[in-house]
CSV table of C-alpha atoms in Angstrom, one decimal:
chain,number,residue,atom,x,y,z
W,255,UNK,CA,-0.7,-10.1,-7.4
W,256,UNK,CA,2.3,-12.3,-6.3
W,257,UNK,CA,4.5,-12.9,-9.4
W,258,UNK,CA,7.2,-15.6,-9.6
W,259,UNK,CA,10.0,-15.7,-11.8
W,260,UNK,CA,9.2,-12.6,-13.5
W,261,UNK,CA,12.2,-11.8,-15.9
W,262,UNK,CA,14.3,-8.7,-15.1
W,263,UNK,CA,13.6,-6.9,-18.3
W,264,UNK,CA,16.5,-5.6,-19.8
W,265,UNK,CA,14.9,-3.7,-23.3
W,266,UNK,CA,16.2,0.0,-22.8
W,267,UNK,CA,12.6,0.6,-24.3
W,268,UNK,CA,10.4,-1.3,-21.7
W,269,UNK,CA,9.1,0.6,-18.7
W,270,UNK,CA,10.5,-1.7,-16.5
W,271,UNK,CA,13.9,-1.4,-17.8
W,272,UNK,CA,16.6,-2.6,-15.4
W,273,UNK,CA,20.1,-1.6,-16.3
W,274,UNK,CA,22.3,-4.7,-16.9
W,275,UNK,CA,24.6,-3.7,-14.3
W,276,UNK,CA,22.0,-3.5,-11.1
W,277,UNK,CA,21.8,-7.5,-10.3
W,278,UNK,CA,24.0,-9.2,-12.9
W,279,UNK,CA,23.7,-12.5,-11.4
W,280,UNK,CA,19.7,-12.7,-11.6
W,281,UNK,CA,17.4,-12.8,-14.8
W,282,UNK,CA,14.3,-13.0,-12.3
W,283,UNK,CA,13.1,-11.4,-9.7
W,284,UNK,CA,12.8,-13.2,-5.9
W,285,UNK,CA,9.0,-14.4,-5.7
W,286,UNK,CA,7.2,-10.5,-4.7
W,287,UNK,CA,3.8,-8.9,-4.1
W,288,UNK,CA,3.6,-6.8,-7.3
W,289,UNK,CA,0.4,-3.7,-7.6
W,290,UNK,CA,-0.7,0.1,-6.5
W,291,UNK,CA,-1.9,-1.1,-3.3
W,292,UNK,CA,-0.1,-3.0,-0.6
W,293,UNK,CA,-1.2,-3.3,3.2
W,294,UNK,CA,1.7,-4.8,5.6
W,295,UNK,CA,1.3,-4.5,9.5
W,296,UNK,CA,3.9,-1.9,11.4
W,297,UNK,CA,6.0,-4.8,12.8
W,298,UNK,CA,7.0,-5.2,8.8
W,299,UNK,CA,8.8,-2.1,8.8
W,300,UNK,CA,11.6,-2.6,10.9
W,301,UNK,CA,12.8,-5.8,9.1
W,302,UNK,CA,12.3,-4.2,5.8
W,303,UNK,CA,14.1,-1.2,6.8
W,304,UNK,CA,17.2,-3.8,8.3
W,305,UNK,CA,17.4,-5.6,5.5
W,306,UNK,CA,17.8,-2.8,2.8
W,307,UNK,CA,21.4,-2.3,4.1
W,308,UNK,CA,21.9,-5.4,2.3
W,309,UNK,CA,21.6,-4.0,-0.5
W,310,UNK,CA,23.7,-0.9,-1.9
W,311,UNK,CA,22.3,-0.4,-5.3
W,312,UNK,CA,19.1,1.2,-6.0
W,313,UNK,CA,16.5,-1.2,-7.6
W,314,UNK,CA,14.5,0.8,-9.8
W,315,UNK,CA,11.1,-1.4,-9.3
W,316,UNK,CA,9.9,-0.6,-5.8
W,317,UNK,CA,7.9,-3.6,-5.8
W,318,UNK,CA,10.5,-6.1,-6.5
W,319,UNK,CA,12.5,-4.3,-4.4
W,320,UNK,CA,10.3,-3.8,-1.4
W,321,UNK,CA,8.6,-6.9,-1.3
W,322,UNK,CA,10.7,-9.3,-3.5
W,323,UNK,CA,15.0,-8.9,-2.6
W,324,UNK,CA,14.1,-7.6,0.7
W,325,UNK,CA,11.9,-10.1,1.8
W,326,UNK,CA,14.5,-12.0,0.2
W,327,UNK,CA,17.0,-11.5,2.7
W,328,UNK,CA,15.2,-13.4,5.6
W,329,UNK,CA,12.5,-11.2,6.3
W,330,UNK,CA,9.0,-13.0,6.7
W,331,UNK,CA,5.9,-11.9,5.4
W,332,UNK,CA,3.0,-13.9,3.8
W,333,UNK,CA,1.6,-12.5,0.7
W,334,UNK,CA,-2.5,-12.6,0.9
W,335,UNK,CA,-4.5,-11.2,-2.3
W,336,UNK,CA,-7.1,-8.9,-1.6
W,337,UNK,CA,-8.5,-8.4,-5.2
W,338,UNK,CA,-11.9,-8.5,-3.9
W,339,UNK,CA,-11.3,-5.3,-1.6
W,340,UNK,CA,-10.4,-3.1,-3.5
W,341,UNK,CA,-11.7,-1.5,-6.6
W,342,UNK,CA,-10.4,0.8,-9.4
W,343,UNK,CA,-13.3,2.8,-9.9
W,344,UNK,CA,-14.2,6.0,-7.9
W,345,UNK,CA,-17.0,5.2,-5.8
W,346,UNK,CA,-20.2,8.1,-6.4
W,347,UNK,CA,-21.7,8.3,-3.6
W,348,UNK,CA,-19.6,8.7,-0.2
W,349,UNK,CA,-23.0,8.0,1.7
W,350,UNK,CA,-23.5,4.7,0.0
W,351,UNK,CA,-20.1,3.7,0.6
W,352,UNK,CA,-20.9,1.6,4.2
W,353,UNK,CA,-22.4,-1.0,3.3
W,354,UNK,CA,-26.2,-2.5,5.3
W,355,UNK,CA,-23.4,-3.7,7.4
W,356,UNK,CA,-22.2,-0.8,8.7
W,357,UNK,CA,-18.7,-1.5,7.3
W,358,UNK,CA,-17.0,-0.3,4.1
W,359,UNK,CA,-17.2,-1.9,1.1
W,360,UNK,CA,-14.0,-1.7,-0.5
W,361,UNK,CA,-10.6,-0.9,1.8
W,362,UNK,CA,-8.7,1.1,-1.1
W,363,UNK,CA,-11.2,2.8,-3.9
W,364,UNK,CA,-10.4,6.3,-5.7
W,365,UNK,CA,-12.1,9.2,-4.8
W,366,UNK,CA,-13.5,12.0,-7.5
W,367,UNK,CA,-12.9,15.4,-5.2
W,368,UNK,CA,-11.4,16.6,-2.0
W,369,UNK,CA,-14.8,17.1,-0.7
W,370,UNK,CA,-15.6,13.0,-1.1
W,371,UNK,CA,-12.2,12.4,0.6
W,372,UNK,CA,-13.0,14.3,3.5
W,373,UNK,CA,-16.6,12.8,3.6
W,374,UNK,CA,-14.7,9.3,3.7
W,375,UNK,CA,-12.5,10.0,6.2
W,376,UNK,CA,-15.1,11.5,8.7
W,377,UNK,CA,-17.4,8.6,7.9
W,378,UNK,CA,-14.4,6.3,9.1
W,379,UNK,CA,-13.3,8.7,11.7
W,380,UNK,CA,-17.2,8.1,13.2
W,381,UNK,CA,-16.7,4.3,13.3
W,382,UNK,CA,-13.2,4.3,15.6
W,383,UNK,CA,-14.0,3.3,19.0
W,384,UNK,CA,-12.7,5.7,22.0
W,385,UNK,CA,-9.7,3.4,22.2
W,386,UNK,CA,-8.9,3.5,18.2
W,387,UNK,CA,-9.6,7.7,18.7
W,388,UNK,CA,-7.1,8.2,21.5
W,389,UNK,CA,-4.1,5.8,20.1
W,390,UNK,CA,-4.1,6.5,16.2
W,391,UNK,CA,-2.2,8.4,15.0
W,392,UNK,CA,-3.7,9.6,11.9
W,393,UNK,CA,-7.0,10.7,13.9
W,394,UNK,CA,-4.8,12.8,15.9
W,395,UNK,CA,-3.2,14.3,12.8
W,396,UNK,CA,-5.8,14.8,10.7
W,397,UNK,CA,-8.8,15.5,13.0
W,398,UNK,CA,-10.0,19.1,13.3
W,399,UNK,CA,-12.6,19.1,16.4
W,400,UNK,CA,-13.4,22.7,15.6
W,401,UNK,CA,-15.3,21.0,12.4
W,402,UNK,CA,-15.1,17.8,13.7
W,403,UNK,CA,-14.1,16.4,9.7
W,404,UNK,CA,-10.7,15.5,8.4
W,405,UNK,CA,-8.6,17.6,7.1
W,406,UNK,CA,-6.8,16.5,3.3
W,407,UNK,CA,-3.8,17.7,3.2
């Protein structure tokens, strides 16, 4: 969700709670990308990472901080939802999970065991081409050829 002009809360008692003295000038947060999941492309990390020098108190609300002050500070990223890819339910079948198109389903779901997890990932692992194999990094960190599955770790 992208929320705008979300009050800082200041209630002790919320969950949110922001200590009056972190950001005494603002009552809302910058316009941010607010939930569990996020996906932002690698090139993203470097300009987040500059821009949180510009800022030397610690925000308690990674989202606001992450993806509201920081992009804040000229950083440029474009906030997409993707509600309809993603679901909060474990999914029951790792089989079932590609689709008649031979794609999955859902790109963040949760998973009910280890075992499903590991299903998942070789499932996905199976669909990298030869290129995808040899220059991701995950596949080289996580793929055991002697079982030729990932590993959870």
């Amino acid at each position: 969700d992208v929320k705008n002009n979300m009050a800082i809360l200041r209630d002790p008692h919320n969950k949110w709670y922001v200590n009056e003295s972190l950001l005494p000038a603002r009552t809302t947060w910058p316009q941010f990308c607010s939930g569990y999941f996020s996906v932002f492309t690698g090139e993203a990390i470097p300009l987040l990472y500059e821009a949180s020098f510009g800022i030397q108190q610690f925000i308690p609300i990674d989202d606001a901080y992450l993806f509201g002050l920081l992009v804040e500070r000229n950083v440029s990223l474009e906030f997409i939802n993707i509600h309809d890819q993603i679901s909060v339910n474990e999914r029951p079948d790792p089989d079932k999970e590609i689709s008649v198109n031979g794609k999955f389903e859902f790109i963040c779901f949760r998973i009910k065991s280890d075992d499903d997890h590991t299903q998942l990932w070789t499932l996905r692992s199976n669909k990298l081409s030869s290129w995808e194999q040899e220059h991701s990094s995950y596949f080289k960190s996580f793929h055991n050829s002697e079982a030729s599955t990932f590993v959870v770790v």
